[in-house]
PDB file of C-alpha atoms in Angstrom:
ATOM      1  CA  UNK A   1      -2.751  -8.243   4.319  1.00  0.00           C
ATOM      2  CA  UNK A   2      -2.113  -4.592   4.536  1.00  0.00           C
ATOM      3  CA  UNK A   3      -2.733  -2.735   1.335  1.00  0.00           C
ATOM      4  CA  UNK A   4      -1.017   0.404   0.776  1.00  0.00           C
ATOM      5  CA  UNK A   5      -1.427   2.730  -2.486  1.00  0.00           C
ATOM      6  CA  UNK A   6       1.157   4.770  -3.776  1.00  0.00           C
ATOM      7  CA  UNK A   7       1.543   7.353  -6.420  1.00  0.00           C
ATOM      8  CA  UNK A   8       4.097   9.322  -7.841  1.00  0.00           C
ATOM      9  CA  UNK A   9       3.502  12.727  -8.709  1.00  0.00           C
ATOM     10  CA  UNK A  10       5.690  12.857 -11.926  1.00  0.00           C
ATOM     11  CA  UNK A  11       4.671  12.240 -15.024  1.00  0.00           C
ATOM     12  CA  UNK A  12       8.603  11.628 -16.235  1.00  0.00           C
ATOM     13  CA  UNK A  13       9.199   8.285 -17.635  1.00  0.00           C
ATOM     14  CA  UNK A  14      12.349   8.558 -15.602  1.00  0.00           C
ATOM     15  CA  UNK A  15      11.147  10.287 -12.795  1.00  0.00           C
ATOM     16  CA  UNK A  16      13.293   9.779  -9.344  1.00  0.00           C
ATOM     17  CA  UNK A  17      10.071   9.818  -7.661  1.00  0.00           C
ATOM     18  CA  UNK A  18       8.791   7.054  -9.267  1.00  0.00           C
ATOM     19  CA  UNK A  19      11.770   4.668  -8.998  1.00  0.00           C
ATOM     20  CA  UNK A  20      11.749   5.631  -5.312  1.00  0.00           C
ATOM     21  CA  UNK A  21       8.059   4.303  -5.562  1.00  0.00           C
ATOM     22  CA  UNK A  22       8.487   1.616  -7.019  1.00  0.00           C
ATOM     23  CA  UNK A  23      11.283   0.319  -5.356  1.00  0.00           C
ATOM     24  CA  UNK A  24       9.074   0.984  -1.878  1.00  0.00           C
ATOM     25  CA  UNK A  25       6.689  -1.415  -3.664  1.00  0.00           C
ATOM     26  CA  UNK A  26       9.049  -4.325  -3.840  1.00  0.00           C
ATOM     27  CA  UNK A  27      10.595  -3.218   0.085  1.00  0.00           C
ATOM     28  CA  UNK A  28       7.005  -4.284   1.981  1.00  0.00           C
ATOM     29  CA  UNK A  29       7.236  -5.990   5.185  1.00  0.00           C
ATOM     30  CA  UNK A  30       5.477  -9.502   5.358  1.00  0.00           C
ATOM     31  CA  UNK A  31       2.215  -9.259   5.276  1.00  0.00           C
ATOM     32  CA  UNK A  32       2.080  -5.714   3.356  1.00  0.00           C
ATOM     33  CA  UNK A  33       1.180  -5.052  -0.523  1.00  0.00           C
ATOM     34  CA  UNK A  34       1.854  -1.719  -2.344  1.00  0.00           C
ATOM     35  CA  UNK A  35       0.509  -0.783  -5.269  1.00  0.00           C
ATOM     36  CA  UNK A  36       1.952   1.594  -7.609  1.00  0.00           C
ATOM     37  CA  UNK A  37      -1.077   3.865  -8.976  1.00  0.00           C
ATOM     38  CA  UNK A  38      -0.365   6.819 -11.871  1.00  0.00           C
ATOM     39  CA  UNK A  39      -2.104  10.177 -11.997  1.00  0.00           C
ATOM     40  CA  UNK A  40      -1.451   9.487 -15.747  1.00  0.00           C
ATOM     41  CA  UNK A  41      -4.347  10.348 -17.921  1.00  0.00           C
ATOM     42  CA  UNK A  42      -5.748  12.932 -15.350  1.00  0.00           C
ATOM     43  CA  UNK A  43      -6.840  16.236 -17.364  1.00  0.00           C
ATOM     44  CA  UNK A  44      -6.267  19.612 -15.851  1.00  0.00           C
ATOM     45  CA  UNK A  45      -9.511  20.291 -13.345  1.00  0.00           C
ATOM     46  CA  UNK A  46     -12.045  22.510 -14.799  1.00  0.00           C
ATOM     47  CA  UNK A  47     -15.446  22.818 -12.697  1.00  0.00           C
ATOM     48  CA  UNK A  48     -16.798  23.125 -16.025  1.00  0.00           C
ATOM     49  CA  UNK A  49     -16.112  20.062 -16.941  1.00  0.00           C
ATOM     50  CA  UNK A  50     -17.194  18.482 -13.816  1.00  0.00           C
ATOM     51  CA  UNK A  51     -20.682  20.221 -13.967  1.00  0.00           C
ATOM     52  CA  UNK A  52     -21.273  19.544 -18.037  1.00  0.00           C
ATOM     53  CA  UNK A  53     -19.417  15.984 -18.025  1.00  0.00           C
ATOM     54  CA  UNK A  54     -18.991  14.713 -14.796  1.00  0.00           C
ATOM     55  CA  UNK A  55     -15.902  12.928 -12.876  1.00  0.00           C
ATOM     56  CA  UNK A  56     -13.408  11.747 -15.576  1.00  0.00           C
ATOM     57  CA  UNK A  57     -13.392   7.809 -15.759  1.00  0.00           C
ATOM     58  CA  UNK A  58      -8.991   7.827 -14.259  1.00  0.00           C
ATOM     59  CA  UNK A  59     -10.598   9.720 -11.760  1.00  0.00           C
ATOM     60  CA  UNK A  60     -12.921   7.626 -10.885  1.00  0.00           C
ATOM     61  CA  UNK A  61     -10.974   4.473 -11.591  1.00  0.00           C
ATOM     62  CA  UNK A  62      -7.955   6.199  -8.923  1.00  0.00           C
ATOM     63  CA  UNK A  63     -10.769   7.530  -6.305  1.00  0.00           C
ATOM     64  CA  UNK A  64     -12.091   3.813  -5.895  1.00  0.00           C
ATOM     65  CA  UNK A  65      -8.565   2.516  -5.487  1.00  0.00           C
ATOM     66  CA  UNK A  66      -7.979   4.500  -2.606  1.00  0.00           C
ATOM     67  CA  UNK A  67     -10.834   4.156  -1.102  1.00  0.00           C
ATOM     68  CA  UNK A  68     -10.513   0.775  -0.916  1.00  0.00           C
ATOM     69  CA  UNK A  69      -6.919   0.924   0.249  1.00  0.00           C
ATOM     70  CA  UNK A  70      -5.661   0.814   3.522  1.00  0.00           C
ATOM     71  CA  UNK A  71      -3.572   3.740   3.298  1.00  0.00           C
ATOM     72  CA  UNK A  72      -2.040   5.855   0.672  1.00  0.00           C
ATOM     73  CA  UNK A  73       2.044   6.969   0.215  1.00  0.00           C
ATOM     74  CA  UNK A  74       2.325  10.279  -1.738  1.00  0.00           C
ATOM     75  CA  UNK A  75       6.142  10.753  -3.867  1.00  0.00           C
ATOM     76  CA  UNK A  76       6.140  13.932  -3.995  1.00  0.00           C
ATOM     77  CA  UNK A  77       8.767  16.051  -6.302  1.00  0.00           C
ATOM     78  CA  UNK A  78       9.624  19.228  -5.546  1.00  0.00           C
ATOM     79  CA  UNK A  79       9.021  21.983  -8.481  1.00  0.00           C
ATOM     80  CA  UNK A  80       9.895  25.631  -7.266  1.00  0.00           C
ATOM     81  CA  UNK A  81      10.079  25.114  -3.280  1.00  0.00           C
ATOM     82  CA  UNK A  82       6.406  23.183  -3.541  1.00  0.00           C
ATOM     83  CA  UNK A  83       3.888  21.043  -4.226  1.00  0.00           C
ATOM     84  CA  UNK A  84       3.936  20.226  -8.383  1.00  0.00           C
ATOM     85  CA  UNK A  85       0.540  21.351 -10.468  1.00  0.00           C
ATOM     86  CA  UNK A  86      -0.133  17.774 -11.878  1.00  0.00           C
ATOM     87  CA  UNK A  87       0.534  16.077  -8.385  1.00  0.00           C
ATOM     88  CA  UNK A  88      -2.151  18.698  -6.867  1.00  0.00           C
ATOM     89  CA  UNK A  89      -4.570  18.735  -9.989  1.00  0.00           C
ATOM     90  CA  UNK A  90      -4.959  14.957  -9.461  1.00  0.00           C
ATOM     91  CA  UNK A  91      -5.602  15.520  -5.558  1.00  0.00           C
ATOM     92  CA  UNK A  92      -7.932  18.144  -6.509  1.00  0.00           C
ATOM     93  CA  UNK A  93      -9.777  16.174  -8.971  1.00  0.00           C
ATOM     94  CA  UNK A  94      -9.767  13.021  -6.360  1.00  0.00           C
ATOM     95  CA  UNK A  95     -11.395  15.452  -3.843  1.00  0.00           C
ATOM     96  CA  UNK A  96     -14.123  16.154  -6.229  1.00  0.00           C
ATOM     97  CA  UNK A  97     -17.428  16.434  -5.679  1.00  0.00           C
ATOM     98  CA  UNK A  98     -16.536  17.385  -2.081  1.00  0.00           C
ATOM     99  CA  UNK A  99     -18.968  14.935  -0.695  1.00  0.00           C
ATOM    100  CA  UNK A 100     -17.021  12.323  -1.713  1.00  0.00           C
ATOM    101  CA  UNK A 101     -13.838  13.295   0.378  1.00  0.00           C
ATOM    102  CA  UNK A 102     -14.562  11.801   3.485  1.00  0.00           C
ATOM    103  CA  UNK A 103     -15.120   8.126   1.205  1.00  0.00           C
ATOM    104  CA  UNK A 104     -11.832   8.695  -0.302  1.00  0.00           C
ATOM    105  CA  UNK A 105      -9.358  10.437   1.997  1.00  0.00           C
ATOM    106  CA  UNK A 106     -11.721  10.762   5.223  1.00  0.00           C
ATOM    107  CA  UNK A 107      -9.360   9.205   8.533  1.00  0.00           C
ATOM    108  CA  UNK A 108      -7.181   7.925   5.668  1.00  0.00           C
ATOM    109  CA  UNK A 109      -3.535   6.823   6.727  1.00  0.00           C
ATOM    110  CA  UNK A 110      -1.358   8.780   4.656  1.00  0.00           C
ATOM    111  CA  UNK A 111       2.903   9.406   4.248  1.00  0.00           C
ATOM    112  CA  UNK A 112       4.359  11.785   1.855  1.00  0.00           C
ATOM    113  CA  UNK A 113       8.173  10.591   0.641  1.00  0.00           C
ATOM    114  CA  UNK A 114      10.079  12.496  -2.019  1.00  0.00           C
ATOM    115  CA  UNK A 115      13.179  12.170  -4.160  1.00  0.00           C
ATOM    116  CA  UNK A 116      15.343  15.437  -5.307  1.00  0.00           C
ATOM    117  CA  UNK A 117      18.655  16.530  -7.133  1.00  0.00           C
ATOM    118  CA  UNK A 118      18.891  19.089  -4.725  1.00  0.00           C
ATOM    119  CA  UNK A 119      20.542  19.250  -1.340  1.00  0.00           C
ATOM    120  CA  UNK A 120      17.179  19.280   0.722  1.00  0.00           C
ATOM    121  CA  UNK A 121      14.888  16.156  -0.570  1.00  0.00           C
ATOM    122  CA  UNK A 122      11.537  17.790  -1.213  1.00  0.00           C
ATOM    123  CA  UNK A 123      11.389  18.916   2.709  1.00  0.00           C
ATOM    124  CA  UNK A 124       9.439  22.258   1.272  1.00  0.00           C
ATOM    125  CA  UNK A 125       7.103  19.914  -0.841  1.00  0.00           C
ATOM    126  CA  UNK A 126       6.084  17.830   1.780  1.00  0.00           C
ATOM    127  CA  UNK A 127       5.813  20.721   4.428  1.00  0.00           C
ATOM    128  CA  UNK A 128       3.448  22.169   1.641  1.00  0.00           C
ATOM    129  CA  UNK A 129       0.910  18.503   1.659  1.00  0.00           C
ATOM    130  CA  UNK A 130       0.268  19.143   5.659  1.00  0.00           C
ATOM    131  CA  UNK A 131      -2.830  21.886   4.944  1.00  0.00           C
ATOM    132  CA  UNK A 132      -3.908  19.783   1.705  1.00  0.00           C
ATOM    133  CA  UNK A 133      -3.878  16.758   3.613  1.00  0.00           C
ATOM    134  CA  UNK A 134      -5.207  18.807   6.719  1.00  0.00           C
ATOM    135  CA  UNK A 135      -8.318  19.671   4.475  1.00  0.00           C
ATOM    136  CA  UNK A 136      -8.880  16.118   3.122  1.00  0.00           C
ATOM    137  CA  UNK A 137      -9.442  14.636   6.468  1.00  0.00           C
ATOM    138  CA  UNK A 138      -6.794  12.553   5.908  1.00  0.00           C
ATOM    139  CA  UNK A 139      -4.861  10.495   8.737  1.00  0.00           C
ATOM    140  CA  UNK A 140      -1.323  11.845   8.449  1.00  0.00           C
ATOM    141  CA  UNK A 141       1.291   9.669   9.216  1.00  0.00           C
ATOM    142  CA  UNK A 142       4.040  11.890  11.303  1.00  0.00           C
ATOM    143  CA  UNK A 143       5.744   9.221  12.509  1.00  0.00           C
ATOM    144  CA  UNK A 144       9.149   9.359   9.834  1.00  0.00           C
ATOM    145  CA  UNK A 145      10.352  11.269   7.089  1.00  0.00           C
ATOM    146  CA  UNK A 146      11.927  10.200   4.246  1.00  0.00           C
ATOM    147  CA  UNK A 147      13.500  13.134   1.960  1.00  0.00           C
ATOM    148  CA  UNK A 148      15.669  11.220  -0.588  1.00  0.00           C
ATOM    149  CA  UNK A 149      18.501  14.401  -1.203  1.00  0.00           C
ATOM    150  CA  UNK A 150      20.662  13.829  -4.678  1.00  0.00           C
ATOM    151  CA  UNK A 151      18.967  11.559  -6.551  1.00  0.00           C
ATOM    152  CA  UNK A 152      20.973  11.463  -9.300  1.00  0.00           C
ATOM    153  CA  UNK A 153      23.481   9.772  -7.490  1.00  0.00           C
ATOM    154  CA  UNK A 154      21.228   7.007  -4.822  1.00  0.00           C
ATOM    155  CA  UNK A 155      19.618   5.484  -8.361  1.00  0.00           C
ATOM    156  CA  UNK A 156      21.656   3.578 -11.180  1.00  0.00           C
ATOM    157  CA  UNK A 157      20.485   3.976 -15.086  1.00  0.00           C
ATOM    158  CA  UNK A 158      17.784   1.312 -14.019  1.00  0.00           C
ATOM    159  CA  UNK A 159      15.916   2.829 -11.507  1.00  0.00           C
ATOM    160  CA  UNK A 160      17.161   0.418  -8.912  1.00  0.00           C
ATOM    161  CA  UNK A 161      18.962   1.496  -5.583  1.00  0.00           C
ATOM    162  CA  UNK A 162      22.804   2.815  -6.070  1.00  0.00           C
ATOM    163  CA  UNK A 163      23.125   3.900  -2.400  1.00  0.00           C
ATOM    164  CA  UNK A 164      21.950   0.953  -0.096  1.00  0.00           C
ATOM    165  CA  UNK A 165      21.547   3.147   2.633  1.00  0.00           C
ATOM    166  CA  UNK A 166      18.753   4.999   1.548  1.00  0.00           C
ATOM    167  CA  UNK A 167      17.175   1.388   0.635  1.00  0.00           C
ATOM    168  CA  UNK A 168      17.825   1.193   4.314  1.00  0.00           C
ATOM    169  CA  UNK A 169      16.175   3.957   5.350  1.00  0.00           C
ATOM    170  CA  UNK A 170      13.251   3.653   2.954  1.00  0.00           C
ATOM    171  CA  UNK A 171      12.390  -0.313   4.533  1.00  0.00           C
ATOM    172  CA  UNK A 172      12.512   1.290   7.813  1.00  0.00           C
ATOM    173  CA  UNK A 173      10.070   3.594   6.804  1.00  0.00           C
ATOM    174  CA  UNK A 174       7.576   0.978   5.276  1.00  0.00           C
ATOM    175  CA  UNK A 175       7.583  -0.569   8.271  1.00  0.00           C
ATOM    176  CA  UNK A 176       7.080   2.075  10.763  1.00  0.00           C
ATOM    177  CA  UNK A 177       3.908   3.227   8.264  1.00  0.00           C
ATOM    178  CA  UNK A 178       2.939  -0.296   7.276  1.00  0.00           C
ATOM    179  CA  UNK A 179       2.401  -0.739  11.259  1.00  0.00           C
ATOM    180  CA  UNK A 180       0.641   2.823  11.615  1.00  0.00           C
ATOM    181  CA  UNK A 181      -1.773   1.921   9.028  1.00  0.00           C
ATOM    182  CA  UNK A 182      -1.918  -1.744  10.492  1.00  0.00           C
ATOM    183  CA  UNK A 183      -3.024  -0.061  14.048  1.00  0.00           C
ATOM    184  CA  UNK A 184      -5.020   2.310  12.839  1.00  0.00           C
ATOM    185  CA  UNK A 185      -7.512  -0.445  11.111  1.00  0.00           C
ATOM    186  CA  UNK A 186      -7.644  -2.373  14.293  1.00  0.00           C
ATOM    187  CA  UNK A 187      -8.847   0.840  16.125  1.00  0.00           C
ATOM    188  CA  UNK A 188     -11.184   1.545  13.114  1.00  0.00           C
ATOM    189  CA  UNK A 189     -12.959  -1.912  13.691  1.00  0.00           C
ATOM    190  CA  UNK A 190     -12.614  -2.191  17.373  1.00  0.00           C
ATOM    191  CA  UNK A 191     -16.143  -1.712  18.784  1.00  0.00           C
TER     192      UNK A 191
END
């Protein structure tokens, strides 16, 4: 079994990101398992607070998660042409204390997705993960995009798929990174 991680970085109860999240969660291939995380509950970083108090306990909770995971899928909004402050602040907070990075996110398959209103579908967003990702060591997964363009009319009320074709697309796109994360274990345990 494959196990994939995902997390939405909204905090909107009815976030497009999320219902493109958790509609990825119930579009696995065989043999694949996505679970939908929250960055819920994650305070703003202060180093402050890290020194005095230590690693919050949803920190902690979400950095074991993903360590443990196979791989890790990123729904990323879009706010102002980039990467929004609570999706970073929780990536920032996850990357804390730096020695830990290489546990958490170190060779770690990972594919950023992304639901919009507007007419381009979080392509500036996900442009803006590469360095982040770059930083964190992480493994990431180039092999498809997925930028979900005017959300407001591929969901219903329910957060289930209006437009089948982007249901389409987003299967697809499990796949191809369900098998990138499937290969890249087998090279991670080949001797």
């Amino acid at each position: 079994m494959t196990k994939l991680i995902g997390i939405s970085g909204s905090l909107r109860q009815a976030s497009y990101n999320s219902a493109l999240l958790r509609n990825a969660a119930g579009l696995m291939p065989e043999n694949g398992e996505l679970v939908v995380e929250t960055i819920r509950g994650i305070p703003l970083y202060d180093g402050d607070v890290e020194v005095n108090e230590g690693i919050p306990e949803r920190v902690r909770e979400l950095k074991e998660v993903i360590a443990a995971a196979d791989g890790l899928l990123l729904v990323t909004p879009e706010y102002n042409n980039s990467i929004p402050g609570v999706f970073k602040n929780a990536i920032d907070w996850l990357s804390r204390p730096d020695s830990d990075i290489r546990r958490v996110f170190g060779s770690k398959p990972v594919a950023v997705i992304g639901a919009s209103p507007g007419g381009f579908g979080t392509i500036l967003s996900q442009n803006a993960w590469l360095p982040v990702l770059r930083t964190l060591r992480a493994d990431f997964w180039a092999g498809g995009r997925l930028m979900v363009s005017r959300a407001q009319a591929v969901f219903n009320q329910d957060g289930t798929f209006a437009d089948q074709k982007i249901e389409e697309q987003l299967r697809k796109y499990l796949e191809g990174f369900t098998a990138y994360v499937r290969a890249a274990r087998q090279n991670a345990s080949a001797p």
